[in-house]
CSV table of C-alpha atoms and ligand atoms in Angstrom, one decimal:
chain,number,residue,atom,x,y,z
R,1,UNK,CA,-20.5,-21.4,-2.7
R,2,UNK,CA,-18.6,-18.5,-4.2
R,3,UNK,CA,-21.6,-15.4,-3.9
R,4,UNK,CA,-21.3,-13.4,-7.2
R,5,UNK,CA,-21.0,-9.5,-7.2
R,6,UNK,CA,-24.1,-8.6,-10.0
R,7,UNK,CA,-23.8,-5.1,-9.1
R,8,UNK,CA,-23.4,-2.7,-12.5
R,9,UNK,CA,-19.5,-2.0,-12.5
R,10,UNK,CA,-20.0,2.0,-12.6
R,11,UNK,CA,-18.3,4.5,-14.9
R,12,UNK,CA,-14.9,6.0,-13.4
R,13,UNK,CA,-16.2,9.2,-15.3
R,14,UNK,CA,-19.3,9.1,-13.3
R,15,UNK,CA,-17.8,8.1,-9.9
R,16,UNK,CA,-15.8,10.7,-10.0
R,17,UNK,CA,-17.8,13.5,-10.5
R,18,UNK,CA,-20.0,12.3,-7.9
R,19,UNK,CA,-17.0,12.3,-5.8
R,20,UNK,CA,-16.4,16.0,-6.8
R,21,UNK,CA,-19.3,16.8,-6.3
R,22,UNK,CA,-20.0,14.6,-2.6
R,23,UNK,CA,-16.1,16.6,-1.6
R,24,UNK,CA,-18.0,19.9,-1.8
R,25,UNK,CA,-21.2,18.9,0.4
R,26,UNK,CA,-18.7,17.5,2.6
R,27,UNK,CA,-16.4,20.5,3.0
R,28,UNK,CA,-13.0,18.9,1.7
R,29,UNK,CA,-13.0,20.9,-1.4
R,30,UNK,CA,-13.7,25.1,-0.8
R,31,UNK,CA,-12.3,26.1,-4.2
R,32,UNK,CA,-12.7,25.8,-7.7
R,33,UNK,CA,-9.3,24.8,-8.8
R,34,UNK,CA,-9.2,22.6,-6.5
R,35,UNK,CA,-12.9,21.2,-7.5
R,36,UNK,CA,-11.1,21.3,-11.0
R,37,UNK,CA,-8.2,18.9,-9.9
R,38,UNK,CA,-10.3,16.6,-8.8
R,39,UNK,CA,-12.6,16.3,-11.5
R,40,UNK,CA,-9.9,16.2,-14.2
R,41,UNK,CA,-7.2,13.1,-12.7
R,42,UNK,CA,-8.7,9.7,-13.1
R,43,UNK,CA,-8.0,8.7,-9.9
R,44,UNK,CA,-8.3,5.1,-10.3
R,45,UNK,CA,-5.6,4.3,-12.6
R,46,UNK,CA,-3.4,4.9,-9.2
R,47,UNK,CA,-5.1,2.1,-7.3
R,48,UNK,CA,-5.4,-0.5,-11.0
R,49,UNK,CA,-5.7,-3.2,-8.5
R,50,UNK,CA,-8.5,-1.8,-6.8
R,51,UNK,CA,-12.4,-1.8,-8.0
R,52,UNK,CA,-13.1,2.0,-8.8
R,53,UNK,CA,-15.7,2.1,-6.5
R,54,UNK,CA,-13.4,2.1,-3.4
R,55,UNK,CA,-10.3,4.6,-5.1
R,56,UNK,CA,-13.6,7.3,-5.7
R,57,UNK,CA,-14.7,6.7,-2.1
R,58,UNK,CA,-14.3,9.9,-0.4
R,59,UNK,CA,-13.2,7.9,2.9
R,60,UNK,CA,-11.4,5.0,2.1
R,61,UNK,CA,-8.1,4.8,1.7
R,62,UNK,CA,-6.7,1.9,-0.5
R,63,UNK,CA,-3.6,-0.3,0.6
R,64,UNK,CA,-0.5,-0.1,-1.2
R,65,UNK,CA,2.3,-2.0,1.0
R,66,UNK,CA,2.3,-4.0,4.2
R,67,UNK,CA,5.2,-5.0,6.8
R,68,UNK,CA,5.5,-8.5,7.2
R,69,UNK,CA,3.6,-7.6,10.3
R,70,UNK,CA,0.4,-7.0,8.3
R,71,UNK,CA,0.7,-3.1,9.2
R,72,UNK,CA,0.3,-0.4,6.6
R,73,UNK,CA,3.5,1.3,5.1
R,74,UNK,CA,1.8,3.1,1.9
R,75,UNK,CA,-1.7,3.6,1.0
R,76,UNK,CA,-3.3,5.6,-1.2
R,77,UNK,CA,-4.7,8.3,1.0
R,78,UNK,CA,-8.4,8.9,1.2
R,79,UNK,CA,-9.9,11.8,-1.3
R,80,UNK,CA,-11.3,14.0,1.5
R,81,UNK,CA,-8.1,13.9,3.4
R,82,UNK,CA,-6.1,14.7,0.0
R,83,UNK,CA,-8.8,17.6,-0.9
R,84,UNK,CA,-8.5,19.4,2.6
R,85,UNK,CA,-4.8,19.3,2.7
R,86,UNK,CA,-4.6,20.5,-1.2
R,87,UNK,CA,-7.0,23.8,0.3
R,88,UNK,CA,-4.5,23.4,3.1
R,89,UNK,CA,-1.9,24.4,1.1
R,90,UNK,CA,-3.1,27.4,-1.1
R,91,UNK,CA,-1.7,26.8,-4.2
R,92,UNK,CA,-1.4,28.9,-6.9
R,93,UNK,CA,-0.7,28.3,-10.9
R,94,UNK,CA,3.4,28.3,-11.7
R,95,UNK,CA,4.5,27.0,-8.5
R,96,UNK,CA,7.3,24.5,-7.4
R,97,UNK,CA,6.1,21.5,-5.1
R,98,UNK,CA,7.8,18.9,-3.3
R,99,UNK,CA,4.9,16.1,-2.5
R,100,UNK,CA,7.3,13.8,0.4
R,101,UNK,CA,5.7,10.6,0.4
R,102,UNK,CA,4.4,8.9,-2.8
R,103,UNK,CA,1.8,7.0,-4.9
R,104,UNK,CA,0.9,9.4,-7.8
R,105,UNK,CA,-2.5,10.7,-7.6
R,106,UNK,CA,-1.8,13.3,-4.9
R,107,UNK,CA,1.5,14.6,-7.0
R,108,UNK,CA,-1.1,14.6,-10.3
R,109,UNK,CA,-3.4,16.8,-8.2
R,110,UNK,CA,-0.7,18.8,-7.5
R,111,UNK,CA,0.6,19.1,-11.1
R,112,UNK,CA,-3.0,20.3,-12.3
R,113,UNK,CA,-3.2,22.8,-9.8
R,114,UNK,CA,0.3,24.4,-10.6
R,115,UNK,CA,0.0,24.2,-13.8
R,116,UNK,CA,1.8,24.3,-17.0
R,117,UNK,CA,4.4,26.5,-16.3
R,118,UNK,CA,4.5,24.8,-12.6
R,119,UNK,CA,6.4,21.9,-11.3
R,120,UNK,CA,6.2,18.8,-9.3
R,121,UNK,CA,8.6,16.2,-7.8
R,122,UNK,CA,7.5,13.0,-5.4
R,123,UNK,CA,9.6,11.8,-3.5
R,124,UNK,CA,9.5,7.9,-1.5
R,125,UNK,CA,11.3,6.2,0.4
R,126,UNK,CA,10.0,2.8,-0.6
R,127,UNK,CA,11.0,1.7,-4.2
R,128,UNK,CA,8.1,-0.6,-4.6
R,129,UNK,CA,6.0,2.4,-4.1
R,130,UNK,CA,8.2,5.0,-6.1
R,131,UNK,CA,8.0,2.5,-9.2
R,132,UNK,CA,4.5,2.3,-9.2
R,133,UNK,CA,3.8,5.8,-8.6
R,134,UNK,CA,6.1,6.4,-12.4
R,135,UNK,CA,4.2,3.8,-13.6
R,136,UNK,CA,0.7,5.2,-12.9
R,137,UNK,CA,1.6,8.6,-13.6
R,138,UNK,CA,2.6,8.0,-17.1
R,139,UNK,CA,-0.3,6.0,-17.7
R,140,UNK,CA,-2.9,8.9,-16.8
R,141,UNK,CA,-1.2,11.6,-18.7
R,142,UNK,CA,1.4,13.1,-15.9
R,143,UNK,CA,4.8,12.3,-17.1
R,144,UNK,CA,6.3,15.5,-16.4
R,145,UNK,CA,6.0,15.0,-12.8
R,146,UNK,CA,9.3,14.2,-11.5
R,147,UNK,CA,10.1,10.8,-9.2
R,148,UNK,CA,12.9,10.6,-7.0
R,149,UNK,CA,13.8,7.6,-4.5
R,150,UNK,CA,15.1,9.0,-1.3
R,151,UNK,CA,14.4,9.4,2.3
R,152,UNK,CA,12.1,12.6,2.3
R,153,UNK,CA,13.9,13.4,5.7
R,154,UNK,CA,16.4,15.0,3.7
R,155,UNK,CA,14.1,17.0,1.2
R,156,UNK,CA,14.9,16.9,-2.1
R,157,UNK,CA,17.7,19.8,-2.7
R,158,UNK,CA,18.1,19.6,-6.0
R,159,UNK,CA,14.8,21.1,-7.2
R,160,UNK,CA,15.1,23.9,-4.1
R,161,UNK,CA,13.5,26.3,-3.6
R,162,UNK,CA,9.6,25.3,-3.4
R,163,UNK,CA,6.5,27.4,-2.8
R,164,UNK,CA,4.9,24.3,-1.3
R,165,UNK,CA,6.5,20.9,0.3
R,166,UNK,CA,3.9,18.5,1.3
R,167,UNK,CA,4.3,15.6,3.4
R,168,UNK,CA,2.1,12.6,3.3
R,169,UNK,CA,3.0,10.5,6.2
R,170,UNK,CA,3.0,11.0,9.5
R,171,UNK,CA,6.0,13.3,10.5
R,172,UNK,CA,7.0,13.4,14.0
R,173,UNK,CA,9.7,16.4,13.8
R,174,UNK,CA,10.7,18.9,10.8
R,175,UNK,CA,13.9,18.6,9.8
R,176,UNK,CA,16.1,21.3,8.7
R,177,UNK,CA,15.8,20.4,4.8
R,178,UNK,CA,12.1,21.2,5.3
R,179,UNK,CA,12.5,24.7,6.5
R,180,UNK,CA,15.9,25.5,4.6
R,181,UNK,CA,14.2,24.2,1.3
R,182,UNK,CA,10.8,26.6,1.0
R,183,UNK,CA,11.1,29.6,-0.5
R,184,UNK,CA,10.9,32.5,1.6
R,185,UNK,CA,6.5,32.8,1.2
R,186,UNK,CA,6.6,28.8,0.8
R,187,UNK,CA,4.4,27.0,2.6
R,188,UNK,CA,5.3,23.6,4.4
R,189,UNK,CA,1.7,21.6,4.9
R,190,UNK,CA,2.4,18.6,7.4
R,191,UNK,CA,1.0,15.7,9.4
R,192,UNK,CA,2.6,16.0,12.8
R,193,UNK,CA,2.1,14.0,15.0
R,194,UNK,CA,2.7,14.8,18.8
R,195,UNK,CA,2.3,11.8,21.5
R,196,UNK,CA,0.0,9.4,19.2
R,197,UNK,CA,-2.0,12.1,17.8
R,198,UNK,CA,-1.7,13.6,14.3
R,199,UNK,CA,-2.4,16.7,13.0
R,200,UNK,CA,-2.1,18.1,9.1
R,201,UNK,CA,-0.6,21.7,9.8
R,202,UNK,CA,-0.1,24.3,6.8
R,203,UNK,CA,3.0,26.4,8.4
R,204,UNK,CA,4.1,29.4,7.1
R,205,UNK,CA,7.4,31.1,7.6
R,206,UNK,CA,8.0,33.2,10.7
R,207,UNK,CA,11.7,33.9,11.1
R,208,UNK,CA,14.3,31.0,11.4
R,209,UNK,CA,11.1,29.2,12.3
R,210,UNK,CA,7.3,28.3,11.0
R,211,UNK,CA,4.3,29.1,12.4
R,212,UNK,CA,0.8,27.8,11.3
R,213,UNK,CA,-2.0,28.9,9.3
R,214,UNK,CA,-4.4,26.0,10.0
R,215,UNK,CA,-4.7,22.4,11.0
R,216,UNK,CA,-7.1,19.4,11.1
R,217,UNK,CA,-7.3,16.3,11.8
R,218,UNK,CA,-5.6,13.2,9.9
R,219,UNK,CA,-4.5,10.0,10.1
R,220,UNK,CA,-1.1,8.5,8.1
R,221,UNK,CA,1.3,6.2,7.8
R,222,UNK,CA,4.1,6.5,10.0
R,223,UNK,CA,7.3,8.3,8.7
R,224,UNK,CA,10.2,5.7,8.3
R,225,UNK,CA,13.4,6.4,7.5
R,226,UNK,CA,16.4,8.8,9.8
R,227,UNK,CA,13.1,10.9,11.1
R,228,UNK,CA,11.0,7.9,12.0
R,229,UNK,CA,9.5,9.0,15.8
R,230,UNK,CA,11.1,8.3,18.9
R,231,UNK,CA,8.4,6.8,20.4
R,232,UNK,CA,7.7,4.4,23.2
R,233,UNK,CA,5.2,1.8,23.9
R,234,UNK,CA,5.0,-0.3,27.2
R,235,UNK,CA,2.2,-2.8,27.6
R,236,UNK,CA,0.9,-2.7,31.4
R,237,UNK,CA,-0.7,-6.1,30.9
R,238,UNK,CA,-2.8,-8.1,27.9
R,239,UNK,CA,-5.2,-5.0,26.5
R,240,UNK,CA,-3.5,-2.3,28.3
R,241,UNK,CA,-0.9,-0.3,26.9
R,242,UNK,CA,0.7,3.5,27.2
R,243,UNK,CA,2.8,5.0,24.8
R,244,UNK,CA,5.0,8.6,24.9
R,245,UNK,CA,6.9,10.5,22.5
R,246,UNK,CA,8.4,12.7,25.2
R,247,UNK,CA,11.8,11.1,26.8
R,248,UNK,CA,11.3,13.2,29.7
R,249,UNK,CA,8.0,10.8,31.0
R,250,UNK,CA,8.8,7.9,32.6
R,251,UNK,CA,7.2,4.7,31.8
R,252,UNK,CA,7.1,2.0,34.2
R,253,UNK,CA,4.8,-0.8,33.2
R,254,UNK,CA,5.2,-2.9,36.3
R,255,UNK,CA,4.2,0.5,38.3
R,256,UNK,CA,1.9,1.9,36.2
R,257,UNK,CA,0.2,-2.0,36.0
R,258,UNK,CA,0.2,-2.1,39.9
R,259,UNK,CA,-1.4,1.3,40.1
R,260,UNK,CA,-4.0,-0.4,37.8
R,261,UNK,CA,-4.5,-2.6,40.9
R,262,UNK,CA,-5.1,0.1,43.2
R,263,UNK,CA,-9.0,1.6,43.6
R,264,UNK,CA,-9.6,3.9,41.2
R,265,UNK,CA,-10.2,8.0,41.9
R,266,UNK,CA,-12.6,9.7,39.9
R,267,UNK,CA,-13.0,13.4,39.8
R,268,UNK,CA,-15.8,15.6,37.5
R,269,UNK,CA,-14.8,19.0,36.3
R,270,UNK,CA,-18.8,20.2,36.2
R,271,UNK,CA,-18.0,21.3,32.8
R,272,UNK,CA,-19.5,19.8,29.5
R,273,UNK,CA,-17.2,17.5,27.4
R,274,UNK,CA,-17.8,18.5,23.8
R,275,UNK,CA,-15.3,19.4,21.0
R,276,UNK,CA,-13.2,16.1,21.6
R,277,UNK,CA,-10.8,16.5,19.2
R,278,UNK,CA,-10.1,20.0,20.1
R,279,UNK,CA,-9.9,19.0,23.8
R,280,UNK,CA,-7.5,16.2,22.8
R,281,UNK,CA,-5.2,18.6,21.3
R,282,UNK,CA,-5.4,21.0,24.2
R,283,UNK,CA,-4.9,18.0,26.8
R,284,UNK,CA,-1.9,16.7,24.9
R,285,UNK,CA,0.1,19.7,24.4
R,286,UNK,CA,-0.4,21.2,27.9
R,287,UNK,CA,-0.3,18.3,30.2
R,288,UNK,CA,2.7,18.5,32.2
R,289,UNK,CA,3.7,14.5,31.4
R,290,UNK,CA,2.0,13.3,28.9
R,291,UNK,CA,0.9,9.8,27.4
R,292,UNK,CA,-1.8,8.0,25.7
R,293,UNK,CA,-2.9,4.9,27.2
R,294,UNK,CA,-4.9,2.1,25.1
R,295,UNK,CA,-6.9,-0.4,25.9
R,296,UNK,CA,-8.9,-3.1,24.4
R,297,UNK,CA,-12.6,-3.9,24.7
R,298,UNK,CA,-12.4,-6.9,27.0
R,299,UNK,CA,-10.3,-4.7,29.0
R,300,UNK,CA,-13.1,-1.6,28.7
R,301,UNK,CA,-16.2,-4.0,29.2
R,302,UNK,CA,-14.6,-6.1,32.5
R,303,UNK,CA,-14.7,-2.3,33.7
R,304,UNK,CA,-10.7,-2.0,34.7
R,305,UNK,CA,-10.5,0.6,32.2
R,306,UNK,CA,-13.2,3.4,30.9
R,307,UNK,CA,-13.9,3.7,27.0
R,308,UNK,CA,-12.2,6.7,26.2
R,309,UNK,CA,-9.0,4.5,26.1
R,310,UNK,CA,-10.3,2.4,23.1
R,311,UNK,CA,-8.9,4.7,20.6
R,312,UNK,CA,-6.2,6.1,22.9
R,313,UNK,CA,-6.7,9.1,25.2
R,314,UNK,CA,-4.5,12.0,26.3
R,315,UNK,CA,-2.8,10.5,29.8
R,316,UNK,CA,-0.8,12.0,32.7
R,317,UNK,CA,2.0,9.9,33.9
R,318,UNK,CA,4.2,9.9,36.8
R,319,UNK,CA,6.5,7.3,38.1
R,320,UNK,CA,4.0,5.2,40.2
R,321,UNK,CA,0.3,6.7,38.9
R,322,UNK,CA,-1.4,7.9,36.1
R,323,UNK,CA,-4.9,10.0,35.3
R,324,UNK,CA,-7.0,10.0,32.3
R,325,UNK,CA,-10.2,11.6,31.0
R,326,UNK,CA,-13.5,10.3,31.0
R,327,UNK,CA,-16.9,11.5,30.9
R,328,UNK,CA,-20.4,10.9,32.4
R,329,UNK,CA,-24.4,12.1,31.3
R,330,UNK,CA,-24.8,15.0,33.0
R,331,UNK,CA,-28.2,17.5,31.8
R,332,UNK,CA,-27.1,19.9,34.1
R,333,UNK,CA,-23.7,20.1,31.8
R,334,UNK,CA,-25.9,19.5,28.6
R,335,UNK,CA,-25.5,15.6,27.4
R,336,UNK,CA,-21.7,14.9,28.8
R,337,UNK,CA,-19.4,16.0,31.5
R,338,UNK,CA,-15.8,16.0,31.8
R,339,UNK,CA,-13.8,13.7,34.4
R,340,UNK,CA,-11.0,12.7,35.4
R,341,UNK,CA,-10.1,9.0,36.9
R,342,UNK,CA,-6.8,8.3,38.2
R,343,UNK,CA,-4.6,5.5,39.8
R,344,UNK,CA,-1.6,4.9,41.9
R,345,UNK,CA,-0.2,6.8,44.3
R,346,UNK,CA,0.1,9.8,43.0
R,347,UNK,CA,-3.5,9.7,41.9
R,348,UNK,CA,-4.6,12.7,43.6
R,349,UNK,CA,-2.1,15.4,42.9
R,350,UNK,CA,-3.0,14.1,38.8
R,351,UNK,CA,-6.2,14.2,39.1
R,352,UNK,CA,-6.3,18.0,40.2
R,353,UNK,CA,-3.6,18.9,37.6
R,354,UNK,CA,-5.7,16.8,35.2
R,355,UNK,CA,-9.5,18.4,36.1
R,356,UNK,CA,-8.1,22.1,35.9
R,357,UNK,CA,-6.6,21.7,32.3
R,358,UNK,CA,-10.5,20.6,31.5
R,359,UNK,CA,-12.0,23.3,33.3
R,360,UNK,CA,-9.6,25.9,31.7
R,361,UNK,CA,-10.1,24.6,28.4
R,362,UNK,CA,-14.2,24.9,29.2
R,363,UNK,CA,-13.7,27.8,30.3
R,364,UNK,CA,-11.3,29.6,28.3
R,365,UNK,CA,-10.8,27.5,25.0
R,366,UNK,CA,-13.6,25.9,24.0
R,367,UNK,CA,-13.4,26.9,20.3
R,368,UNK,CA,-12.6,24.8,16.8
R,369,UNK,CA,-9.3,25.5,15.5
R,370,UNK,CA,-8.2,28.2,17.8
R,371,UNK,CA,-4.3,27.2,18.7
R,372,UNK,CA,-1.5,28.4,17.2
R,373,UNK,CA,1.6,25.9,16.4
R,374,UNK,CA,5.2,27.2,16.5
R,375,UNK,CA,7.9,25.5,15.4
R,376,UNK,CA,11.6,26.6,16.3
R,377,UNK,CA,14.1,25.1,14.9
R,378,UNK,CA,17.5,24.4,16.6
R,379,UNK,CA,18.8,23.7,20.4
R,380,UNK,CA,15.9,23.8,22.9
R,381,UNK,CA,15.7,26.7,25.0
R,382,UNK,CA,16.2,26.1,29.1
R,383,UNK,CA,14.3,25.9,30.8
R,384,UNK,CA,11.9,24.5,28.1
R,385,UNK,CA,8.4,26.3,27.7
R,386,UNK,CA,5.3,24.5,30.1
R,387,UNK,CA,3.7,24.2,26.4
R,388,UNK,CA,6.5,22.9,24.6
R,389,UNK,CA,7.3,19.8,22.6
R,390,UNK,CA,10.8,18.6,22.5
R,391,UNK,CA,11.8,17.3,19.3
R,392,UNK,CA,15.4,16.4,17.4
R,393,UNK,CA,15.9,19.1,15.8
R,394,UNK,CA,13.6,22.2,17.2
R,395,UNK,CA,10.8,22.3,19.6
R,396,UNK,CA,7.0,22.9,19.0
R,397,UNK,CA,5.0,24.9,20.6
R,398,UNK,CA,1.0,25.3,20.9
R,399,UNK,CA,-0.9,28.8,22.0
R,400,UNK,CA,-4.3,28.9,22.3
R,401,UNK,CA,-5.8,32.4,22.8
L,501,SAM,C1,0.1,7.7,2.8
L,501,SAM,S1,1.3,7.3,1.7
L,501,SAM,C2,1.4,8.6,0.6
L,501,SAM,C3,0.1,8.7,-0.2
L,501,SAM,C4,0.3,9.5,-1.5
L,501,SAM,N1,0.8,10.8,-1.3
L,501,SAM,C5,-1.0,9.5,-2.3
L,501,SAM,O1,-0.9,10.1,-3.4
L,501,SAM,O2,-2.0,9.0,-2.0
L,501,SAM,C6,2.8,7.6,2.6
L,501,SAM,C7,4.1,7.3,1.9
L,501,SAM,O3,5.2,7.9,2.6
L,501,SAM,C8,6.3,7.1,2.3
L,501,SAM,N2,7.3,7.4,3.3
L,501,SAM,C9,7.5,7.0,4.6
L,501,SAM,N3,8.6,7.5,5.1
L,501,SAM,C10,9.2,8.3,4.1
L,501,SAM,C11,10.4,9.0,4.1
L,501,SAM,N4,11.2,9.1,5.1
L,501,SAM,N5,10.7,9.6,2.9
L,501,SAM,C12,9.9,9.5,1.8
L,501,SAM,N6,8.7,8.8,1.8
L,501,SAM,C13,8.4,8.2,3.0
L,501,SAM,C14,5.8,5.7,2.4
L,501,SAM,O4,6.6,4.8,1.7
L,501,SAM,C15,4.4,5.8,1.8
L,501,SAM,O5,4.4,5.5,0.4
């Protein structure tokens, strides 16, 4: 028996000022012409497929295309994401922005909030999505937004300089066109994502180089294309896996799987685990190898592996051993502690270097939003900063004061 769906099919015009009005209790949008934006594109004529429920949920993000792997290569990115980055990005009437990475609504944001006298290109990769991103944006009223099929990677140079390039999927280096196309107080806002963990930056200018203004968190679609990330994956066995973006740490499955073997080490640090995301950051960027190891719920409940590996957690790697954090109920810390538990080996040496990065970070660092990305374009320096990230065509630094 088919059930039937009797619920009233609401009024885009009233879903989406409830959406406005939801993106300002939830802190996506701060400002008025941004509030404005949102309130004046009817967001779902870019998902027509999609009941209008789901394109107004703040949340949700709506599928687009799939591989023939069943994994996501465009979606239609969720409004709260869209709202934070658009704040992100400070815009102001009469600019020039580059959107790389399309579906329409984000670039018919970004043609309300420059304006008339302002303009907008998209670019995408994917035809398929490029297409229907024209399509859309003619039918809600935004045909002077410009379309261009290409692979972001190499900007769009014909409409240079911009006050503002956005990028909508997950970047995992900046390449030169990036840097060489803003104007010289453009702003580059961008997911970057550094060892499985993404992070929407707003850079400004600093030299030859870019340095940020702010960041959250996100989540995106992978970059394809000449810039898609050098990344590696190894599967230890069934439900365990560690991947690194960083050619300098080794990965060894069969020695990392037979440190698995080995009894575990578990240190505490005696300080309280709270700001995860924040610690995540911190952990990724200064551990001295670092990798994120996975694992799957079997794998978490027959106890070989703790949960903070179900959605991937910030891991030290050597040849033969590896540590990652965990955490216990501790009142003395106030609800949670922060641990350590490590195998192989090597477990001990990791497990000190592992225990004073989270005592540090207690310590010293324990605020929301405090680093300070750098990126510097062009060969890396040697010997290469402790805090640095090695990318193709610069480096990327972290600073957390
Ligand atoms: C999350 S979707 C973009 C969402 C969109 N900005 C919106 O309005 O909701 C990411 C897009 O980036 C595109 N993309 C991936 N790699 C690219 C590249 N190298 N150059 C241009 N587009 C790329 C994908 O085809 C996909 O359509």
């Amino acid at each position: 028996m088919t059930a039937i769906d009797d619920s009233p099919v609401r009024d885009p015009d009233v879903l989406r000022a409830d959406m406005v009005r939801a993106l300002r209790d939830q802190d996506g949008i701060r400002s008025e012409p941004v509030a404005a934006a949102f309130a004046a594109v009817p967001r779902h004529l870019f998902a027509p497929d999609t009941p209008a429920e789901i394109a107004y949920d703040l949340h949700r993000t709506v599928p687009v295309k799939k591989d023939e792997n069943g994994l996501e290569l465009s979606v239609m990115s969720a409004a709260h994401l869209q709202a934070v980055m658009l704040e992100q990005a400070g815009i102001e009437p009469g600019m020039k922005a580059l959107e790389v990475g399309s579906g329409g609504v984000n670039a018919a944001y970004l043609q309300e909030l420059v304006g008339k006298q302002g303009e907008v290109t998209t670019v995408d990769i994917d035809r398929d999505v490029i297409d229907q991103a024209r399509r859309c944006l003619d039918d809600a009223g935004y045909p002077q937004v410009r379309t261009v099929l290409a692979d972001g990677e190499g900007g769009v140079p014909d409409g240079a300089p911009y006050d503002l390039i956005m990028v909508t999927a997950a970047a995992w280096d900046v390449p030169p066109s990036w840097i060489d196309g803003l104007a010289p107080a453009g702003r580059l806002v961008v997911p970057l994502t550094v060892c499985g963990t993404t992070r929407s930056i707003a850079f400004d200018r600093d030299g030859t180089g870019l340095v940020s203004r702010s960041y959250t968190l996100a989540r995106f679609v992978p970059m394809q294309g000449e810039g898609a990330a050098e990344e590696r994956k190894v599967m230890l066995r069934e439900g365990v896996a560690v991947q690194s973006d960083d050619i300098r740490v080794p990965l060894d499955a069969r020695a990392l799987d037979r440190a698995l073997d080995l009894p575990r080490l578990e240190r505490w640090s005696g300080e309280a685990y709270d700001l995860p995301d924040e610690l995540e950051l911190y952990l990724t960027l200064n551990l001295s190898s670092p990798a994120r190891l996975h694992a799957a719920n079997d794998v978490v409940e027959r106890g070989i592996v703790e949960a903070s590996a179900l959605f991937g957690v910030p891991t030290l790697v050597s040849e033969d051993s590896f540590a990652y954090r965990t955490r216990r109920e501790n009142a003395d810390t106030g609800g949670f502690e922060s641990g350590v538990v490590a195998h192989g080996p090597g477990a001990e040496a990791l497990a000190d270097e592992y225990v004073t990065l989270l005592r540090r970070w207690a310590r010293d660092h324990r605020r929301r939003g405090a680093a300070m990305f750098r990126y510097l374009p062009g060969p890396a320096p040697t010997p290469l900063p402790g805090n640095a990230v090695l990318r193709r065509h610069g480096i990327v630094t972290a600073t957390w004061h």
